[in-house]
PDB file of C-alpha atoms in Angstrom:
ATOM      1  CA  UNK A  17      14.476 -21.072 -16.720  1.00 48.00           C
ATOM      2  CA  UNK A  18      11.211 -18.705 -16.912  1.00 55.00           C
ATOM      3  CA  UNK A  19       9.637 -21.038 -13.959  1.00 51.00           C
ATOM      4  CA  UNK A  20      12.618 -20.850 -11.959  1.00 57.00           C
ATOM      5  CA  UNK A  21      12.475 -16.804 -11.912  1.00 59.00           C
ATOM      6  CA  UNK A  22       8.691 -17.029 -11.612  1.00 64.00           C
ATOM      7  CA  UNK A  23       8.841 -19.509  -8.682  1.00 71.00           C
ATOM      8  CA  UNK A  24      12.000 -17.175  -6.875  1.00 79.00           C
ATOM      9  CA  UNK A  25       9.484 -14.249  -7.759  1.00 78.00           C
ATOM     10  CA  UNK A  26       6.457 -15.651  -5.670  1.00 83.00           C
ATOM     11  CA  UNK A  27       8.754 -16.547  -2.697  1.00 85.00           C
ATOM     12  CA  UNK A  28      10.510 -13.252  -2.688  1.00 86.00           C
ATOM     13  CA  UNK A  29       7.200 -11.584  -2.903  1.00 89.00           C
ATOM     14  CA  UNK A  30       5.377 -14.624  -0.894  1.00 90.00           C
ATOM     15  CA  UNK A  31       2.913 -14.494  -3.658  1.00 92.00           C
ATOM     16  CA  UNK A  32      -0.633 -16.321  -3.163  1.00 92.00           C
ATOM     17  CA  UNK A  33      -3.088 -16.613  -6.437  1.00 88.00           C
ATOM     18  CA  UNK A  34      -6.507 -18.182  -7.215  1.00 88.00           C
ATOM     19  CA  UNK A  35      -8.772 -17.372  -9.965  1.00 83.00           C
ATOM     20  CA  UNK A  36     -10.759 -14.208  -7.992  1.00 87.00           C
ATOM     21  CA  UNK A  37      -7.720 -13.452  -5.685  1.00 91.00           C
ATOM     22  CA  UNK A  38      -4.348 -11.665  -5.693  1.00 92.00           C
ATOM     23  CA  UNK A  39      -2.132 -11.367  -2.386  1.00 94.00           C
ATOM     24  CA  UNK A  40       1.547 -10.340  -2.141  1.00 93.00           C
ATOM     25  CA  UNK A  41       3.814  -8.722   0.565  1.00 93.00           C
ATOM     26  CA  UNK A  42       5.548  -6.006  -0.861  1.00 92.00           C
ATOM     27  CA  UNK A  43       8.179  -5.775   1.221  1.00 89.00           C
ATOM     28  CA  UNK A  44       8.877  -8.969   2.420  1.00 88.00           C
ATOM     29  CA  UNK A  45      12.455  -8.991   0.668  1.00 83.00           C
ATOM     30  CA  UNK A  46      13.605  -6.309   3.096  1.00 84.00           C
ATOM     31  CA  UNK A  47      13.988  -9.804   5.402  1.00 86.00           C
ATOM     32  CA  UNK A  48      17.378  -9.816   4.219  1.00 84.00           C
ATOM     33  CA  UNK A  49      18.409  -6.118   5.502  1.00 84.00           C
ATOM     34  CA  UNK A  50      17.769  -7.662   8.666  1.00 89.00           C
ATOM     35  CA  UNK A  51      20.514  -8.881   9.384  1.00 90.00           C
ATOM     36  CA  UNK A  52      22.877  -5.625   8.923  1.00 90.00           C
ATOM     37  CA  UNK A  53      20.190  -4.168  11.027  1.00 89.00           C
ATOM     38  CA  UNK A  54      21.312  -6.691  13.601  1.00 89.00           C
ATOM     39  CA  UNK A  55      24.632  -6.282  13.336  1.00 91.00           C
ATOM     40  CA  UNK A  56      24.744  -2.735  13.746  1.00 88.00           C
ATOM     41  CA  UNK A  57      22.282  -3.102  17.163  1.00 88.00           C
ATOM     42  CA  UNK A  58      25.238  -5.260  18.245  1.00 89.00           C
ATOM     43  CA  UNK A  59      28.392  -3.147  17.506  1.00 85.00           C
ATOM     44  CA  UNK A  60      26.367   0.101  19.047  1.00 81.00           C
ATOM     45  CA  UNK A  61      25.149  -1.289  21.814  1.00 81.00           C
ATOM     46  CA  UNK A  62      28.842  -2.736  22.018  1.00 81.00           C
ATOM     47  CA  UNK A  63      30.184   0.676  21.861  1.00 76.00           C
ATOM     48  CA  UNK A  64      27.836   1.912  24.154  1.00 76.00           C
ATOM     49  CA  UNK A  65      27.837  -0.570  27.072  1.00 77.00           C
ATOM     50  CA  UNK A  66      31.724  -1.767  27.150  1.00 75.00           C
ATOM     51  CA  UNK A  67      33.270   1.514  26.316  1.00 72.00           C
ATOM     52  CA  UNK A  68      31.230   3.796  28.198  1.00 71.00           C
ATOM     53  CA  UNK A  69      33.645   4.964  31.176  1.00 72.00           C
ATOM     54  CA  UNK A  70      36.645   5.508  28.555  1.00 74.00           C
ATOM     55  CA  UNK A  71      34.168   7.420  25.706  1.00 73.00           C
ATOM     56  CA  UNK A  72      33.879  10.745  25.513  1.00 80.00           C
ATOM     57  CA  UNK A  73      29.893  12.472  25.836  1.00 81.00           C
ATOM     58  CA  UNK A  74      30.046  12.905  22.500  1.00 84.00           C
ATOM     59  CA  UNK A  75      31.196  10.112  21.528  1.00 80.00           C
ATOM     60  CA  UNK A  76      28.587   8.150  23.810  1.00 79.00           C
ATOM     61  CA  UNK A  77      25.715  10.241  22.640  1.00 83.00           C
ATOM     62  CA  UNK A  78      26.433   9.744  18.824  1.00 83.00           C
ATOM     63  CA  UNK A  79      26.903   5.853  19.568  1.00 80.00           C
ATOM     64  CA  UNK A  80      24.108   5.786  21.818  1.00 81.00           C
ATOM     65  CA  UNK A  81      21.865   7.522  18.784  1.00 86.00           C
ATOM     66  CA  UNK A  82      23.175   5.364  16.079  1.00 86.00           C
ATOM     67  CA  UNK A  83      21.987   2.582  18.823  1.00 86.00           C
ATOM     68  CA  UNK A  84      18.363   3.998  18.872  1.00 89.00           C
ATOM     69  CA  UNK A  85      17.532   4.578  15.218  1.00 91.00           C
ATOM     70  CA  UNK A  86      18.891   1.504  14.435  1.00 90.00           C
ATOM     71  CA  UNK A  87      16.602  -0.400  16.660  1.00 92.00           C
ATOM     72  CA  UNK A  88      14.441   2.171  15.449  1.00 93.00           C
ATOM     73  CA  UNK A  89      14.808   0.614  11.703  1.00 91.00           C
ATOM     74  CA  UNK A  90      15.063  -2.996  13.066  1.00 92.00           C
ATOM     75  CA  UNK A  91      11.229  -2.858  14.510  1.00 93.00           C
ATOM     76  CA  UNK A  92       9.746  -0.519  12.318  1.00 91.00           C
ATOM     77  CA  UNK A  93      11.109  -3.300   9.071  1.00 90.00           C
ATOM     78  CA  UNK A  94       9.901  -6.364  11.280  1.00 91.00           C
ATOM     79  CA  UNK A  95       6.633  -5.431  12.762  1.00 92.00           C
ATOM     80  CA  UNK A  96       4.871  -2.924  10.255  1.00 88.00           C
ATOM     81  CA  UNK A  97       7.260  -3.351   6.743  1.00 89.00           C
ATOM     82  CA  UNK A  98       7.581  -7.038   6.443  1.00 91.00           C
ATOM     83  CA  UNK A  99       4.338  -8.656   7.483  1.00 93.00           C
ATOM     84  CA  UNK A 100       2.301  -6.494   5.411  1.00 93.00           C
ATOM     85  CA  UNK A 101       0.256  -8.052   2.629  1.00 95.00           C
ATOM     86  CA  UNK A 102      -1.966  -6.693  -0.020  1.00 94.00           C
ATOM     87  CA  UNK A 103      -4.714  -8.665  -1.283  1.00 95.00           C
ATOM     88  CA  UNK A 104      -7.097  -8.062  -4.448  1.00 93.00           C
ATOM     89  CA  UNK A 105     -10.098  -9.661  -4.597  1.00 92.00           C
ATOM     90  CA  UNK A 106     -12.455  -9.719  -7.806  1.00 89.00           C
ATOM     91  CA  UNK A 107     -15.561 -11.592  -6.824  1.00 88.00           C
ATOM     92  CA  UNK A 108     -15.922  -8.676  -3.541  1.00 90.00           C
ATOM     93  CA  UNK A 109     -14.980  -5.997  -5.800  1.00 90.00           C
ATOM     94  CA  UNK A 110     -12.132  -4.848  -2.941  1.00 92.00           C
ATOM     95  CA  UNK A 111      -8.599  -4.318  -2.322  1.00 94.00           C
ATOM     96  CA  UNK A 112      -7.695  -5.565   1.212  1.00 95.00           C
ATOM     97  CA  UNK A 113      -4.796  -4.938   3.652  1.00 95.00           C
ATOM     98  CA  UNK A 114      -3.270  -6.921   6.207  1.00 94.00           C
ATOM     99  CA  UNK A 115      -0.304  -6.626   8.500  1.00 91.00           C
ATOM    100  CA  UNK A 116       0.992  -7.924  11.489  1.00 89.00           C
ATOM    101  CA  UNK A 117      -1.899  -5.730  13.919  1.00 87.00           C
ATOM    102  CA  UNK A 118      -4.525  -5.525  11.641  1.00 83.00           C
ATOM    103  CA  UNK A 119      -5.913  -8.685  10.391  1.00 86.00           C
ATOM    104  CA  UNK A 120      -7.820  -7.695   7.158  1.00 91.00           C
ATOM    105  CA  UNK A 121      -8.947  -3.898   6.532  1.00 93.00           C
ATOM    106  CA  UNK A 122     -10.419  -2.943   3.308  1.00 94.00           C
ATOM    107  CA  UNK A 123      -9.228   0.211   1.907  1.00 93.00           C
ATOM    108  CA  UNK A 124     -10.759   0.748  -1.617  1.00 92.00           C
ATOM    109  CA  UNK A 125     -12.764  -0.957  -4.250  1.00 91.00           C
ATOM    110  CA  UNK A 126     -10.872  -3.018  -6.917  1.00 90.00           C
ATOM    111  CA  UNK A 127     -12.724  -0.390  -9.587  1.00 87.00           C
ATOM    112  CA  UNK A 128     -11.460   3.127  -7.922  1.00 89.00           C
ATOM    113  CA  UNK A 129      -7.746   1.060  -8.080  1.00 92.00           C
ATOM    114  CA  UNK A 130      -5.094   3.570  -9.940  1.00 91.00           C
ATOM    115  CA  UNK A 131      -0.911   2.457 -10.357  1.00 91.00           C
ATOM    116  CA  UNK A 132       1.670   4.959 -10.481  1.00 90.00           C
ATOM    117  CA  UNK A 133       4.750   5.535  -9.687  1.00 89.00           C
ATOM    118  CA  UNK A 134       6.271   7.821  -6.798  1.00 88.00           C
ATOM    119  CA  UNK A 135       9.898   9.017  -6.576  1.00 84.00           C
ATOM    120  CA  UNK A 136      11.592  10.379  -3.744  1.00 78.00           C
ATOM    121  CA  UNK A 137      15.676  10.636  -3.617  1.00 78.00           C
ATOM    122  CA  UNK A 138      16.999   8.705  -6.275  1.00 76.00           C
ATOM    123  CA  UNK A 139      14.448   6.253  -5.817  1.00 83.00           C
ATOM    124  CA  UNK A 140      11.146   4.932  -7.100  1.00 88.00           C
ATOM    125  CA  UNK A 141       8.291   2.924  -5.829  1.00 89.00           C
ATOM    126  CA  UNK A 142       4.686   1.551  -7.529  1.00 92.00           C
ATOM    127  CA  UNK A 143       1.686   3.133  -5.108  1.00 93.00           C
ATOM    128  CA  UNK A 144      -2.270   2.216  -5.479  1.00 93.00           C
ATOM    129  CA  UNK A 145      -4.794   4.846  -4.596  1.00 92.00           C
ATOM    130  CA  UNK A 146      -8.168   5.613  -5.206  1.00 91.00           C
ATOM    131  CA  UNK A 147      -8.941   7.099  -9.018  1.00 88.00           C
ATOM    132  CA  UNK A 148      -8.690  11.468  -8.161  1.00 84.00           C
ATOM    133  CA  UNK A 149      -7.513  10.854  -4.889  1.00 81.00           C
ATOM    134  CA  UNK A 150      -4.116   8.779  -5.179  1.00 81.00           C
ATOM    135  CA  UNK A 151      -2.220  12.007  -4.453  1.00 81.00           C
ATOM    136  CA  UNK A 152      -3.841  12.629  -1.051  1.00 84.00           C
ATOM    137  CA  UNK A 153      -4.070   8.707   0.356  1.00 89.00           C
ATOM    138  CA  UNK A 154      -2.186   6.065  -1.679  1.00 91.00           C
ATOM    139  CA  UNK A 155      -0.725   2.627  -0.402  1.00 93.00           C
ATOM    140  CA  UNK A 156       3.025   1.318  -1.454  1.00 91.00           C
ATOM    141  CA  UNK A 157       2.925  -2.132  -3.551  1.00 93.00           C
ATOM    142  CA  UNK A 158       6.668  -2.291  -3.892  1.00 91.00           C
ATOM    143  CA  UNK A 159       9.856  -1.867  -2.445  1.00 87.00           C
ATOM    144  CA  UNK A 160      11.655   0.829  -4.134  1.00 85.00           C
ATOM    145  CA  UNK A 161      13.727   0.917  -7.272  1.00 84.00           C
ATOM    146  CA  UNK A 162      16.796   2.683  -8.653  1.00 80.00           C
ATOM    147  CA  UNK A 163      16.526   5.054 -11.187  1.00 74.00           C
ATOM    148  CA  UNK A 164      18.319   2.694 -13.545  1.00 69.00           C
ATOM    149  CA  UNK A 165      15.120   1.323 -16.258  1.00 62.00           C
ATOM    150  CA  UNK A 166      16.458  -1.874 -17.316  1.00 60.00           C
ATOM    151  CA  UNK A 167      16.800  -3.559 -13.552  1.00 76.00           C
ATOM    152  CA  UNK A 168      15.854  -6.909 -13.786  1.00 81.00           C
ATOM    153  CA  UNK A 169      14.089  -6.583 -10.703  1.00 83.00           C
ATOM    154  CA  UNK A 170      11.943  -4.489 -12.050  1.00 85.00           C
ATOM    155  CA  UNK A 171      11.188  -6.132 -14.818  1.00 84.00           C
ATOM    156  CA  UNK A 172      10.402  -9.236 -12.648  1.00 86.00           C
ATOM    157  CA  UNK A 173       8.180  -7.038 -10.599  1.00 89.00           C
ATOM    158  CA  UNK A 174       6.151  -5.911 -13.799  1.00 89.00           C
ATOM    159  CA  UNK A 175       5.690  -9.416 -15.244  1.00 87.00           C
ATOM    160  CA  UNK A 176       4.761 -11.096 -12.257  1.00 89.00           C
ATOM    161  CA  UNK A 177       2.445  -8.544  -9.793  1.00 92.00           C
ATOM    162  CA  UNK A 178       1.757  -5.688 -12.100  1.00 92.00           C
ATOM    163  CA  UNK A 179       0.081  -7.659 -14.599  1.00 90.00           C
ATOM    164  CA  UNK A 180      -1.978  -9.548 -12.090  1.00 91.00           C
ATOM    165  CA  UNK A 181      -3.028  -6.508 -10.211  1.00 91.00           C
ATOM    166  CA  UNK A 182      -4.040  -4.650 -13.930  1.00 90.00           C
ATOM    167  CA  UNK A 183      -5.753  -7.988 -14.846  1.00 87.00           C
ATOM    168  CA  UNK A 184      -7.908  -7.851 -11.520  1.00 87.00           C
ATOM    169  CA  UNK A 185      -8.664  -3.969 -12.271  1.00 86.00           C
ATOM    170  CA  UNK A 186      -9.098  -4.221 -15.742  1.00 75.00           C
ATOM    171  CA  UNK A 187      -9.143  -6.309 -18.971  1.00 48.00           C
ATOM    172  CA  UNK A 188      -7.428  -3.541 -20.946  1.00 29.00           C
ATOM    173  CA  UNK A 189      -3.863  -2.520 -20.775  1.00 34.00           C
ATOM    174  CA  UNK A 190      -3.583   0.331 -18.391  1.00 40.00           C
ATOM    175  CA  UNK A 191      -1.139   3.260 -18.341  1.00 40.00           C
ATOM    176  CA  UNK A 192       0.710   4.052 -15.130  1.00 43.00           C
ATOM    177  CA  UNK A 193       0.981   7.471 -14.724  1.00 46.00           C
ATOM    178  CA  UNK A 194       4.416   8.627 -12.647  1.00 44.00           C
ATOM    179  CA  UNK A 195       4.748  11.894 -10.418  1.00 48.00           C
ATOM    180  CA  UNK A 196       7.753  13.366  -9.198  1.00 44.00           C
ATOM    181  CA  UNK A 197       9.604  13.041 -12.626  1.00 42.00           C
ATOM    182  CA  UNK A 198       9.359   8.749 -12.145  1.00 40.00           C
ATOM    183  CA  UNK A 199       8.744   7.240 -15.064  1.00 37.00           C
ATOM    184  CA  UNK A 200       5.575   5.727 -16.994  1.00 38.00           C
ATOM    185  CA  UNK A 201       5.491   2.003 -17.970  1.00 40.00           C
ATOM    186  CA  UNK A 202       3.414   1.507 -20.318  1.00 38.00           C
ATOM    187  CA  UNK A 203       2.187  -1.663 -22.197  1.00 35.00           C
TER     188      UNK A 203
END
């Protein structure tokens, strides 16, 4: 049964390992918001197009705007969200990042790596940045969480990137300091 969630984990996460690398795309399970996203373009655009001589301006411009940010969402999910990938590498010493314009752009060593947690509106979200600097420039490894601790995403998400990236890092257990009143996870 612990395969079956570890095997579901890498293909949510499209998780690639070897014994000096770690890749994942962090938010490649937003894939599935995709298709409210396109159902929404359709019932706007809809409302905007068929019913446009018998709407009211303001009733235009508010379905015209709920048109736009929705596309909005749609492309900025597909073309910057979903393609991109992290990747730690041990035998460079680096942390890499890809996405769907940039092929592979290093952005710190594997050494300067610090976790935390960030939390914004109800919500929670693992970052990496560089050790005394993660406030100023840090990078989102995961989509984000409730507040609720026991999620069994979140556990899932601990066991099966969280440990790798700590184990590339460091040998030792690592604490994962939280800002913004988020919580710590420690080992």
């Amino acid at each position: 049964m612990k395969w079956k969630k570890s095997l579901a984990m890498r293909d949510r996460y499209q998780i690639e390992e070897s014994a000096s690398i770690f890749s994942f795309k962090p938010f490649h399970p937003y894939r599935s918001k995709l298709k409210w996203y396109g159902l929404a373009i359709v019932i706007f655009g809809i409302l905007s197009v068929f019913y446009y001589a018998s709407m009211s301006k303001l009733s235009l411009i508010i379905s015209a705007t709920l048109f736009v940010m929705t596309v909005w969402f749609f492309l900025k999910e597909i073309l910057l969200y979903i393609p991109l990938r992290y990747m730690f590498d041990r035998s460079a010493n680096e942390v890499y990042q890809s996405s769907l314009f940039l092929s592979k752009r290093k952005i710190m060593n594997l050494d300067e790596v610090v976790i935390y947690q960030s939390s914004e509106m109800g919500s929670w979200q693992y970052r990496i940045g560089k050790k005394r600097m993660q406030f100023v420039k840090s990078y989102a490894i995961s989509e984000y969480f409730s507040i609720k601790k026991d999620n069994e995403k979140i556990v899932a998400y601990r066991s099966e990137i969280l440990t790798k990236i700590e184990q590339m890092v460091t040998k030792s257990a690592v604490t994962i300091p939280s800002n913004s009143g988020g919580s710590s996870f420690n080992h």
